[in-house]
Short mmCIF file of C-alpha atoms in Angstrom, two decimals:
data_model
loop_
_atom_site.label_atom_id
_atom_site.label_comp_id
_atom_site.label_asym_id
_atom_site.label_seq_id
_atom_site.Cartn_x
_atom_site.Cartn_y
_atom_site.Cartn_z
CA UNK A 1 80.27 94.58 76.92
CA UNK A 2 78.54 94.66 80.21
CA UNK A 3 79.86 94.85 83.72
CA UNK A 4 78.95 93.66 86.78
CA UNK A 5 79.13 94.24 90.44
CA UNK A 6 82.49 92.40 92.17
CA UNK A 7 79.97 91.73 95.50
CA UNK A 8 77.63 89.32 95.68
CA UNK A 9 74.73 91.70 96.45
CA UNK A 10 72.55 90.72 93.66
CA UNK A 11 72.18 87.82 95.05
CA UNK A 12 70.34 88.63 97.76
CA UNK A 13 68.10 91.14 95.87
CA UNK A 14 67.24 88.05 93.88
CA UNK A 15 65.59 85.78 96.13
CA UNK A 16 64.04 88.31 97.36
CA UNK A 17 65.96 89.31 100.58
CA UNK A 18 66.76 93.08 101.31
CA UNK A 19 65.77 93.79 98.01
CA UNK A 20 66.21 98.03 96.98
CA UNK A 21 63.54 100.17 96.61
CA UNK A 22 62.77 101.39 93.57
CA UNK A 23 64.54 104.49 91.77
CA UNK A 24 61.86 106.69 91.93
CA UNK A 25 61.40 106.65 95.23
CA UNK A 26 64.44 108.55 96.00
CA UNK A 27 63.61 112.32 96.75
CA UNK A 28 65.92 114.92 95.46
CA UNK A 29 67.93 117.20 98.59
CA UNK A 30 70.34 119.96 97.97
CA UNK A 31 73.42 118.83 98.95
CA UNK A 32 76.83 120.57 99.22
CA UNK A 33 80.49 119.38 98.53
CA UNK A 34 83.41 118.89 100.96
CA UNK A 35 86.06 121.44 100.76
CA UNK A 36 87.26 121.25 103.99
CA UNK A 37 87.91 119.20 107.56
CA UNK A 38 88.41 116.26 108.73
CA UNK A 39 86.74 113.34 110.99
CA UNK A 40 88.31 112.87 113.92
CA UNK A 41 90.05 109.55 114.79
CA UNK A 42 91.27 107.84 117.77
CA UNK A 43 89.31 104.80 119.58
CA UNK A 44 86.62 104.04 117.74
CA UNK A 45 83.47 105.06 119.50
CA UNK A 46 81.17 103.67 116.14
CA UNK A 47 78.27 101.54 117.41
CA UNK A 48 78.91 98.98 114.69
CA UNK A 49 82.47 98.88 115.05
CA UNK A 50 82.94 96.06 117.39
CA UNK A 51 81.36 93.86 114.54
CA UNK A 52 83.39 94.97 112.01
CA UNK A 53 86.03 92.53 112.17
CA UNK A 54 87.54 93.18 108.75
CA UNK A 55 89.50 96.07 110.29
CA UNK A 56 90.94 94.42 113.32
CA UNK A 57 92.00 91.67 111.00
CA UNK A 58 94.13 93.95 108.58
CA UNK A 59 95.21 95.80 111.87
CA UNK A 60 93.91 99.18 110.53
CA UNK A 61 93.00 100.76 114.18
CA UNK A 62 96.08 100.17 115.62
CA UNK A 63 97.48 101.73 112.56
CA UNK A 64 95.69 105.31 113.07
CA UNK A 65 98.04 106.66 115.19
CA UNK A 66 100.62 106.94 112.02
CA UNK A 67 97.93 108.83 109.82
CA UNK A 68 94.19 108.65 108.90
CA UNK A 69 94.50 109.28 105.63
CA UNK A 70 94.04 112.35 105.87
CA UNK A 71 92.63 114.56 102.49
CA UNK A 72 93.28 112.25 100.03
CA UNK A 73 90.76 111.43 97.78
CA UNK A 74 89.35 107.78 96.82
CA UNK A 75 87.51 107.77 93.98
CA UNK A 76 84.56 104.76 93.85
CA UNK A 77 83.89 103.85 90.39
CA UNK A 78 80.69 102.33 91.03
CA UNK A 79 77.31 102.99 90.80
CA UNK A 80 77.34 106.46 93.10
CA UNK A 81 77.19 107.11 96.89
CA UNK A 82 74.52 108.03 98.79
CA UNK A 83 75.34 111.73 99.21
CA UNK A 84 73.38 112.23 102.43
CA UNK A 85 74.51 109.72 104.55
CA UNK A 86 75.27 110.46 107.90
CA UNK A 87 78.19 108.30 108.13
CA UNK A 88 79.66 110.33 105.04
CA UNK A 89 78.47 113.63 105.31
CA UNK A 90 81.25 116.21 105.00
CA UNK A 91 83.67 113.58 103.38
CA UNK A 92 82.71 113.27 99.86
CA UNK A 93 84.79 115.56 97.18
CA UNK A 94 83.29 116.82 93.99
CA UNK A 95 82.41 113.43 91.58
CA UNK A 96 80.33 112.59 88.29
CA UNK A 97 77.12 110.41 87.18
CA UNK A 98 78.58 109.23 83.45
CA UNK A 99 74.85 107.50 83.76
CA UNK A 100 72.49 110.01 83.43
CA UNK A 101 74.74 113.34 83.48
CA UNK A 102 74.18 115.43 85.96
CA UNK A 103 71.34 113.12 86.93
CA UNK A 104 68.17 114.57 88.47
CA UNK A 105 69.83 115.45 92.17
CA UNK A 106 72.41 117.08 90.08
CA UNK A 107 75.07 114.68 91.04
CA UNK A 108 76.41 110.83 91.48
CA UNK A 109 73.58 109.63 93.72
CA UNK A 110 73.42 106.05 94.76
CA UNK A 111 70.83 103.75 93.35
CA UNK A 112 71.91 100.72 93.77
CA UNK A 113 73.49 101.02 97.47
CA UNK A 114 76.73 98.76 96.27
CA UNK A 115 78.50 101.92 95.75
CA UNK A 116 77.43 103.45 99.15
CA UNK A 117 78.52 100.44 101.13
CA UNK A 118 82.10 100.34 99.47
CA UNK A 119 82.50 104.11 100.35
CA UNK A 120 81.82 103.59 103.67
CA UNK A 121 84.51 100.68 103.97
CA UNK A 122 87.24 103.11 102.52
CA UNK A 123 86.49 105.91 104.60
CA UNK A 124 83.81 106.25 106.71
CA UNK A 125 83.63 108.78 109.16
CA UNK A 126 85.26 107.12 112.57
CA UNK A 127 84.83 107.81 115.99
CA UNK A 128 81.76 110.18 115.99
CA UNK A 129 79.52 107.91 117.55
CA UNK A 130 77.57 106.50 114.97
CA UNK A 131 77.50 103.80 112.46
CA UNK A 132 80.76 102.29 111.52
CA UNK A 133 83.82 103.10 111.06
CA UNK A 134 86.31 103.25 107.85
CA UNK A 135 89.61 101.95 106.90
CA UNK A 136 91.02 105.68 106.09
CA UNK A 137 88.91 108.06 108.59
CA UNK A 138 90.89 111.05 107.34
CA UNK A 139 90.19 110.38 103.37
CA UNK A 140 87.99 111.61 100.90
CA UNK A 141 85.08 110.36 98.68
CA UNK A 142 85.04 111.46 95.04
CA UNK A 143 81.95 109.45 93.60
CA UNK A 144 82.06 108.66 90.07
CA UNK A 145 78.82 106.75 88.96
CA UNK A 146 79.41 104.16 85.98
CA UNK A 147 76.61 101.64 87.06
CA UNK A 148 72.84 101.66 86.84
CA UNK A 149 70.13 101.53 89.46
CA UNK A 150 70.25 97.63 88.31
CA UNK A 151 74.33 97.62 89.22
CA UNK A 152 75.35 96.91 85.35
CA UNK A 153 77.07 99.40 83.10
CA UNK A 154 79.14 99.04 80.13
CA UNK A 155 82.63 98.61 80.15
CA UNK A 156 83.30 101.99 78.01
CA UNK A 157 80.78 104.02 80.86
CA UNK A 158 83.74 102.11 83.45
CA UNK A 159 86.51 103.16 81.08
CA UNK A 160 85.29 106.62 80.97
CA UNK A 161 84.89 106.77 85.10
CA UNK A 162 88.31 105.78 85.12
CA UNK A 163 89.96 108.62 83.27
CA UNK A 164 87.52 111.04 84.88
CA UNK A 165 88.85 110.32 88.47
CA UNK A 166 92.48 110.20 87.55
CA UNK A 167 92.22 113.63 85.61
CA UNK A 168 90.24 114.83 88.58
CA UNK A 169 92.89 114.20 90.95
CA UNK A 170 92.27 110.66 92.94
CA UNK A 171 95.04 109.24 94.21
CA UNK A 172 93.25 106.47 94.73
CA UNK A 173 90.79 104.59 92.17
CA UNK A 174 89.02 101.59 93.76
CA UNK A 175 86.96 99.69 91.14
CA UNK A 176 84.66 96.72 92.76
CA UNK A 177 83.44 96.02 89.37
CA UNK A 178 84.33 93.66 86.74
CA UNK A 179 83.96 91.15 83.59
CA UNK A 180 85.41 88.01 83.60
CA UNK A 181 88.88 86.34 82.38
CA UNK A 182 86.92 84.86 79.61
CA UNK A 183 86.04 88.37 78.18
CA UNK A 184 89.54 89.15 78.64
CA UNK A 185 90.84 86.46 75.79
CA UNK A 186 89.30 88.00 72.82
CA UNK A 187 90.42 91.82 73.91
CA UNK A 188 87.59 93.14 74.77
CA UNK A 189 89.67 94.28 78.17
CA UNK A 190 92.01 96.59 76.23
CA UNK A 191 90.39 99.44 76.84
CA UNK A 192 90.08 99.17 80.19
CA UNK A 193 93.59 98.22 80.68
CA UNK A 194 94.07 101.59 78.61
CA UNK A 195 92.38 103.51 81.05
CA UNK A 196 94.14 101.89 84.04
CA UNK A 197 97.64 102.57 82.86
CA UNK A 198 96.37 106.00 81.71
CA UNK A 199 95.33 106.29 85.20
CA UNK A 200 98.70 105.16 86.98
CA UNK A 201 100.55 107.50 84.60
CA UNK A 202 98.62 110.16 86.36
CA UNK A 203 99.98 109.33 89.66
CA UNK A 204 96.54 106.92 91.16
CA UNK A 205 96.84 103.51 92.55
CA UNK A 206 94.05 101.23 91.07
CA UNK A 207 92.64 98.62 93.29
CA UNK A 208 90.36 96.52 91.74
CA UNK A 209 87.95 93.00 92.92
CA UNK A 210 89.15 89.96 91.98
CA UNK A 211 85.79 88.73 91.03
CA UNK A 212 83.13 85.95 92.64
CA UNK A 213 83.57 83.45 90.02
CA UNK A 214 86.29 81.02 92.04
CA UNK A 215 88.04 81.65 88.82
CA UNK A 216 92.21 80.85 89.53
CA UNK A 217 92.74 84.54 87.67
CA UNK A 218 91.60 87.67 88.30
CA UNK A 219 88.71 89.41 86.64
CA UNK A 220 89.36 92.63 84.69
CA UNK A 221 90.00 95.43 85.68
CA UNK A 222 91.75 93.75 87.96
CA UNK A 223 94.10 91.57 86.13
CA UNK A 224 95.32 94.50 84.50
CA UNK A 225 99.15 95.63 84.41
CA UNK A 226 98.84 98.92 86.59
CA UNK A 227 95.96 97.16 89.11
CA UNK A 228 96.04 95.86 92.40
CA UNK A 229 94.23 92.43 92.71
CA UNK A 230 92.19 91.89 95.97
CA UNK A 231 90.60 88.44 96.54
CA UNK A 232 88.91 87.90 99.79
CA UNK A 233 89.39 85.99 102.74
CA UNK A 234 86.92 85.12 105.28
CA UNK A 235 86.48 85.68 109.19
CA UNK A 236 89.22 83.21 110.07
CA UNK A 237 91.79 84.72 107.33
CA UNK A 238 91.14 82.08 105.00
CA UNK A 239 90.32 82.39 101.06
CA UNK A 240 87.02 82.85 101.06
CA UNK A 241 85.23 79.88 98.90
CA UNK A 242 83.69 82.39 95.93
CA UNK A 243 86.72 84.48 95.54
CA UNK A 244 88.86 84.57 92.75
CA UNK A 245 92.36 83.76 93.04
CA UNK A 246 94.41 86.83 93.25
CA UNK A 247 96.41 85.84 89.96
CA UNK A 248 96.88 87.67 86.89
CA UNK A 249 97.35 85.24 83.77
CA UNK A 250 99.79 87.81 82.20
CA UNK A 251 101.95 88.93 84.98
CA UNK A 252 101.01 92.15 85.35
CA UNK A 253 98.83 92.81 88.67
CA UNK A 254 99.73 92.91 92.09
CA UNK A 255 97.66 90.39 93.62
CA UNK A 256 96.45 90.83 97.96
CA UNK A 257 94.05 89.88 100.15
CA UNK A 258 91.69 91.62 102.24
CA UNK A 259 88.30 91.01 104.28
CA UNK A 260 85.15 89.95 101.73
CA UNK A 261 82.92 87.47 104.36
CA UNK A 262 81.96 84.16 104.43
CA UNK A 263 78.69 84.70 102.48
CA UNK A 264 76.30 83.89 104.47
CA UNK A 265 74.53 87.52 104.69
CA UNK A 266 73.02 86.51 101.19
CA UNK A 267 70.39 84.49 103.35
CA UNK A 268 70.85 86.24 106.53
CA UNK A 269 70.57 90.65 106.21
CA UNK A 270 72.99 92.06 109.08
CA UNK A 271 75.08 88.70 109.26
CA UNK A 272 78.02 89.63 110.96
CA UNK A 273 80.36 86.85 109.12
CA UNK A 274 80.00 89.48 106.23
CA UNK A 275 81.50 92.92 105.83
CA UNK A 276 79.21 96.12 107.69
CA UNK A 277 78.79 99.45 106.00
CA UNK A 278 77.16 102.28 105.05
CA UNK A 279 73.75 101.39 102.90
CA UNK A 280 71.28 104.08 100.90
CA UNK A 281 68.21 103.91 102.70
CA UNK A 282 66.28 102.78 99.77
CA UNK A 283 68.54 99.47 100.05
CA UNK A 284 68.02 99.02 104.01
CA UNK A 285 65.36 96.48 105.17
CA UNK A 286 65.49 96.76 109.32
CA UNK A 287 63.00 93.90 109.61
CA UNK A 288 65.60 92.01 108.03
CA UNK A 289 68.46 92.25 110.29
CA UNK A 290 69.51 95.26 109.47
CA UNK A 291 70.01 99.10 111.10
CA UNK A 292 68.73 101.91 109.47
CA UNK A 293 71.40 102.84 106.93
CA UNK A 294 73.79 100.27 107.45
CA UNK A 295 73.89 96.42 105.95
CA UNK A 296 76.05 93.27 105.70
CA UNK A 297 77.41 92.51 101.84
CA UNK A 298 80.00 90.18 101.18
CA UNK A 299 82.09 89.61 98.10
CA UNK A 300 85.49 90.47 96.79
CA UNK A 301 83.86 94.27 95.90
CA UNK A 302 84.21 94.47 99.74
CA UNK A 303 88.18 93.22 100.15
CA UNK A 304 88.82 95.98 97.50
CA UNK A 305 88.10 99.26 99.90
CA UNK A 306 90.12 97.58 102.32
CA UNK A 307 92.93 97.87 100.40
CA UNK A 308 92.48 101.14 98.87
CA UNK A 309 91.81 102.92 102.09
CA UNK A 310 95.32 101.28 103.15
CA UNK A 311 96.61 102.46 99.79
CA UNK A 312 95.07 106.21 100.86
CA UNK A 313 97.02 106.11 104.74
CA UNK A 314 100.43 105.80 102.41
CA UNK A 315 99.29 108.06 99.97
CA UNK A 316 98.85 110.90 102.99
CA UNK A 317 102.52 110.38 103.44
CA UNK A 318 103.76 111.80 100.00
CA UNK A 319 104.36 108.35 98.75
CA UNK A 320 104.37 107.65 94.82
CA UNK A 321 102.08 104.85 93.61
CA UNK A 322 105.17 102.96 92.96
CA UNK A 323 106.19 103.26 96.34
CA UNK A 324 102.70 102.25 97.58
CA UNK A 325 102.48 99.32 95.48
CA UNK A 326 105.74 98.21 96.64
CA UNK A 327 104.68 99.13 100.27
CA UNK A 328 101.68 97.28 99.74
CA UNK A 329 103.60 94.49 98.36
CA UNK A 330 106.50 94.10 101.50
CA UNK A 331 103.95 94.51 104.52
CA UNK A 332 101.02 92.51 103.51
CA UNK A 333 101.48 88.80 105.24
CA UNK A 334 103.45 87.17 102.76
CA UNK A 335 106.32 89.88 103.42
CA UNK A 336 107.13 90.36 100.00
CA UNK A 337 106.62 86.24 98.98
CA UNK A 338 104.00 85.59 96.53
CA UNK A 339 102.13 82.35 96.37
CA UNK A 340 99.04 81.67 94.08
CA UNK A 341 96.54 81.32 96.60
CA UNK A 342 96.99 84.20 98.84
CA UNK A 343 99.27 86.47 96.21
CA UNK A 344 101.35 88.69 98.29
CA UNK A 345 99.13 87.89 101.45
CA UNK A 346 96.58 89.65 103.64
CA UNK A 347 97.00 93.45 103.49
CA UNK A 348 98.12 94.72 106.91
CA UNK A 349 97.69 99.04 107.21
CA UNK A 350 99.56 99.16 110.48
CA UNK A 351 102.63 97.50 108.93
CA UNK A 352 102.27 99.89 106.09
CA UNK A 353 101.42 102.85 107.76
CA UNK A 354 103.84 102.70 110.33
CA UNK A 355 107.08 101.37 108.16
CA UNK A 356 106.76 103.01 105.12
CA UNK A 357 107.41 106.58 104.49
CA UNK A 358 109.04 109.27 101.51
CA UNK A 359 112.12 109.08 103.82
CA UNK A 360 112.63 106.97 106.74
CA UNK A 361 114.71 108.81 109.52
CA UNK A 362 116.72 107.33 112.31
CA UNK A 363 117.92 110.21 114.91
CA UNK A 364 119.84 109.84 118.11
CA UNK A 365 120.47 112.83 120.22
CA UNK A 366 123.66 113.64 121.93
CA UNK A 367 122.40 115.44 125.17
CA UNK A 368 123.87 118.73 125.95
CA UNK A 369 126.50 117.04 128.55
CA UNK A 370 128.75 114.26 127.39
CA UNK A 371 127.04 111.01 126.86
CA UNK A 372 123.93 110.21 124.13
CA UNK A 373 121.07 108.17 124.87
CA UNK A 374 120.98 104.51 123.80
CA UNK A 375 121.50 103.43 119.87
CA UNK A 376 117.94 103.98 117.98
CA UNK A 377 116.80 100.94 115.78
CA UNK A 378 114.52 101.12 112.99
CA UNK A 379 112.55 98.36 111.84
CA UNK A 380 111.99 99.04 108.11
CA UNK A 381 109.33 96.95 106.26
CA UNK A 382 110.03 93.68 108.05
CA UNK A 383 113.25 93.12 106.67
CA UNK A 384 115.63 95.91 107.41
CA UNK A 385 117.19 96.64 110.67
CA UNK A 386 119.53 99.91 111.24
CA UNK A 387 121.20 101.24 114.09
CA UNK A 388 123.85 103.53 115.42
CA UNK A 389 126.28 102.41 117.99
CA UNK A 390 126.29 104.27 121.38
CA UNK A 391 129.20 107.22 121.75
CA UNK A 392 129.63 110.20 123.84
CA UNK A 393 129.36 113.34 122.03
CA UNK A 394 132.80 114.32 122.99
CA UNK A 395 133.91 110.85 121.15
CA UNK A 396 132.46 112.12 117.76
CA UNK A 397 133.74 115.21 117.99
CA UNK A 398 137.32 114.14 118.88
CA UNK A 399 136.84 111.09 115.86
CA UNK A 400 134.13 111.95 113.98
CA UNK A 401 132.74 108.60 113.36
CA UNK A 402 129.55 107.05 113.24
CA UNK A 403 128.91 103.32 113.15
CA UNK A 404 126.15 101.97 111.64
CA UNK A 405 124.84 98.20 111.37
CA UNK A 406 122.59 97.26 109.03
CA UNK A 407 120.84 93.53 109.11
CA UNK A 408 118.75 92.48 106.44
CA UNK A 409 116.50 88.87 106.17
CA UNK A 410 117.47 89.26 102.48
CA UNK A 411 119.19 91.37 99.15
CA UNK A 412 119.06 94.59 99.92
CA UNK A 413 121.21 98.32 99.54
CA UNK A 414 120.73 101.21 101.79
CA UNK A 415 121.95 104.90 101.04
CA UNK A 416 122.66 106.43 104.51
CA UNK A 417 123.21 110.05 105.19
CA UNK A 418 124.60 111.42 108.72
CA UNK A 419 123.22 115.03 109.21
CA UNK A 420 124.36 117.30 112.56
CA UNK A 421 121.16 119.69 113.05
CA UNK A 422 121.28 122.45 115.62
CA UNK A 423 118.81 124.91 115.84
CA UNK A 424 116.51 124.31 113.03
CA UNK A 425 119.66 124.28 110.86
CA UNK A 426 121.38 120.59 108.98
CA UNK A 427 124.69 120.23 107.97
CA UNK A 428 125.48 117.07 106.00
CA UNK A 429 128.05 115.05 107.82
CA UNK A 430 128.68 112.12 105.24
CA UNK A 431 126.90 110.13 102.86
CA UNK A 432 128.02 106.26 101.75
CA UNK A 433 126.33 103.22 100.28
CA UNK A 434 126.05 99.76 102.08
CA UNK A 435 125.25 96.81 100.01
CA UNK A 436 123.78 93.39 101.77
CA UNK A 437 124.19 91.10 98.70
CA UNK A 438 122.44 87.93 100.60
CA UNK A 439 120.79 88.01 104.17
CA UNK A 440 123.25 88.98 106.88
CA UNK A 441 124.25 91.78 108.77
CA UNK A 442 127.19 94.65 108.21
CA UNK A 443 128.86 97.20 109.48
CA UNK A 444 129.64 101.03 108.10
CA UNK A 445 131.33 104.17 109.38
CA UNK A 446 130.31 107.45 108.70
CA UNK A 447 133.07 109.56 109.37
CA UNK A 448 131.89 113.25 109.53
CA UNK A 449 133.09 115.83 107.72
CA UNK A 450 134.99 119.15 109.51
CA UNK A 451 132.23 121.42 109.13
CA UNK A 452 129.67 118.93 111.17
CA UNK A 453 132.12 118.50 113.99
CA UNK A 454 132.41 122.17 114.49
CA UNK A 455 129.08 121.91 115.13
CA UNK A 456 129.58 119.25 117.21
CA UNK A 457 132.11 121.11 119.24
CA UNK A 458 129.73 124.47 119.76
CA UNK A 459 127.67 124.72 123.09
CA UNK A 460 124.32 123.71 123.30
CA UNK A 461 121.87 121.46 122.25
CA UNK A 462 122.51 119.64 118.96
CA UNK A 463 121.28 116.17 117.67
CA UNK A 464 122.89 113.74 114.92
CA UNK A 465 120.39 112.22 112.30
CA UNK A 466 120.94 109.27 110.22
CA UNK A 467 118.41 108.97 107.65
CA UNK A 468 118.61 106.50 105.05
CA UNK A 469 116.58 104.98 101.78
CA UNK A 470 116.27 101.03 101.06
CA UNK A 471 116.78 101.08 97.33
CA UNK A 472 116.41 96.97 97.17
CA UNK A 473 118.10 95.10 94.71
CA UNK A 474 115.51 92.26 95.10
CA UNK A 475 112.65 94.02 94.16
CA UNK A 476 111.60 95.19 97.95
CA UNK A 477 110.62 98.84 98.85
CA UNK A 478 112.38 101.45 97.88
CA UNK A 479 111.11 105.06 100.06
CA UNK A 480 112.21 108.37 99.16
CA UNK A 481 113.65 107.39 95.38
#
């Protein structure tokens, strides 16, 4: 069984457009491997970035400010990554070439240049005044080669990849690479949904392209149980017409959305309705529209990095992959709905980077004299609203109670625990349980036990925390379990 690549990048090579240079014109360099530091991130200063509208339209600038990312690795199952590219230097992590070994640079170098350009839409390096910039500046690259020069490979090469990264420690797998549902009938795909469950059992989220085929299913990998989906939408946010829907015909995958382009860089090289990245030099033509080392491609291969660099910002956190997929699930557009044509909707990072979290914590401080400052509210996810009524801390020392509200848009239970901290030191006040069994809003007290209102009643600065985990009953997120 033979894959292909999930972009539409052969295409262009074969009418001639932009096509690669041959593999024997690449020239072996020493290279070394990341084991350290990170690319710094704040407004983009990237040349190409104001063209690279697939960020701004899954918000993932705005999101930065919550995390980058930072150290976690993203494996690219794909045919390499160009291993001295500017725009990547100092990012990529130890990876493999299950093509030719070692290979003659002694290591997953790019061939093709499909690989390269999904890299650099995971993680490019951002702000450092060149190129463009990625969805998760902070992460890591771990290149694991499983296509040829010609982007085809079999599906055991792919299966192998697979295992490799997850035993390797990726947290993140992206795979924009497929076969299609009709390979998936007779079972050729069960080895590959082997690998991907092998995978998640390892602790990796898989995020996989839907496929080009305008098929109403999802192409495998992606269809399998442990995999996220990604179809692609265009400039405007709508399906793009090639994309496959993000549906899986078993019910297993988590189907999303994410930037792919309109398609029209398969005439037009450096069309900016199409996703910029990252190219291998051998696959940049600047007469055509292009800049030296970076290119236009467009398919659903290209809405998959958007979601796995999303995928590494949560990982950064501590997050599970069960907490990311569920994450993934509640912030994207649809806010937890799924519908057939979008799945669970357009992935949005800054909702998920900034909502979602190991533990959410809600603190409000009683100042050293007698009054606290207004009632904190935390938005959780969309849904969930929490906050502590206003009190003087003499109040909650002479009653000891804590009022809580908690407003949900739907099903939910939330595990709250009161903590008094005073210098660098927590006592648990009280613990309880509040259940929302339909959309609404209630009330809880927290009444504090002795030992936190002596704490209460010492001199000097002390603060009150309420932190709490959304354990949904409805199948929303569920942080910190």
């Amino acid at each position: 069984m033979r894959l292909k690549l999930a972009g539409l990048a052969l295409a262009v090579a074969a009418v001639g457009l932009c096509a690669p240079q041959s593999a024997a014109a690449l020239k072996c360099r020493g290279y070394h491997y990341d084991t350290g530091g990170q690319p710094a991130a704040g407004k983009p200063n990237d040349p190409l970035f104001p063209r690279q509208w697939g960020l701004r339209q899954i918000h993932a600038p705005a999101s930065w400010k919550y995390g980058t990312g930072k150290g976690v690795p993203i494996a690219i199952v794909d045919s390499g990554v160009d291993l001295f590219h500017p725009d990547l230097k100092g990012k990529i992590v130890r990876g493999t070439d299950l093509v030719k070994g070692g290979g003659s640079c002694a290591g997953p170098q790019d061939e093709n240049g499909h690989g390269t350009h999904v890299a650099g839409i995971a993680a490019a390096k951002t702000n450092n005044g060149i190129g463009v910039a990625g969805t998760a500046p902070g992460a890591k690259i771990m290149p694991v080669r499983v296509l040829a020069a010609d982007g085809t490979g079999d599906v055991s090469t792919a299966v192998a990849g697979i295992r490799w990264a997850a035993n390797h420690g990726a947290k993140v797998i992206n795979l924009s690479l497929g076969d299609t549902p009709l390979d998936q009938t007779n079972g050729t795909a069960a080895s590959t949904e082997r690998a991907v469950a092998y995978a998640w059992s390892k602790g990796a989220v898989i995020v996989a392209a839907a496929g080009n085929d305008v098929f109403p299913v999802c192409d495998s990998p992606a269809a399998a149980r442990y995999a996220v989906c990604v179809a692609a939408t265009d400039q405007r946010g709508l399906p793009a017409a090639y994309s496959n829907l993000p549906n899986d015909p078993n019910g297993g995958a988590i189907g999303l959305r994410a930037p792919g382009g309109d398609g029209g860089g398969i005439l037009f090289c450096g069309y900016d309705g199409d996703i910029w990245s990252t190219i291998w030099p051998g696959d940049t033509v600047d007469n055509c529209g292009g800049i030296s080392g970076y290119d236009t491609l467009v398919g659903t291969s290209m809405s998959a990095p958007f979601v796995s660099g999303t995928a590494a910002l949560l990982a950064a956190k501590g997050l599970t992959n069960g907490q990311i997929l569920q994450c993934l699930k509640t912030t994207s557009s649809n806010h937890g709905s799924f519908d057939p044509v979008f799945g669970y909707g357009i992935v949005d990072a800054l909702a998920a980077n900034r909502t979602c979290s190991r533990t959410t914590t809600l603190v409000y401080s009683p100042a050293t004299g007698s009054t606290s400052p207004p009632p904190k509210t935390h938005r959780h996810k969309h849904h969930v609203r929490v906050s502590v009524r206003k009190t003087s801390r003499e109040q909650l020392e002479r009653t000891g109670k804590l009022h809580v509200t908690v407003r949900s848009d739907r099903k939910v239970t939330i595990e709250l625990r009161a903590l008094v901290k005073r210098g660098g030191k927590s006592v648990t006040g009280a613990k309880a349980t509040v259940t929302l069994r339909r959309a609404g809003k209630r009330g809880k007290t927290l009444e504090l036990s002795k030992k936190a209102r002596k704490q209460l009643a010492k001199r000097g600065p002390v603060s009150v925390v309420v932190r709490y985990r959304a354990g949904s009953t409805s199948g929303t997120a569920s942080p910190g379990n």
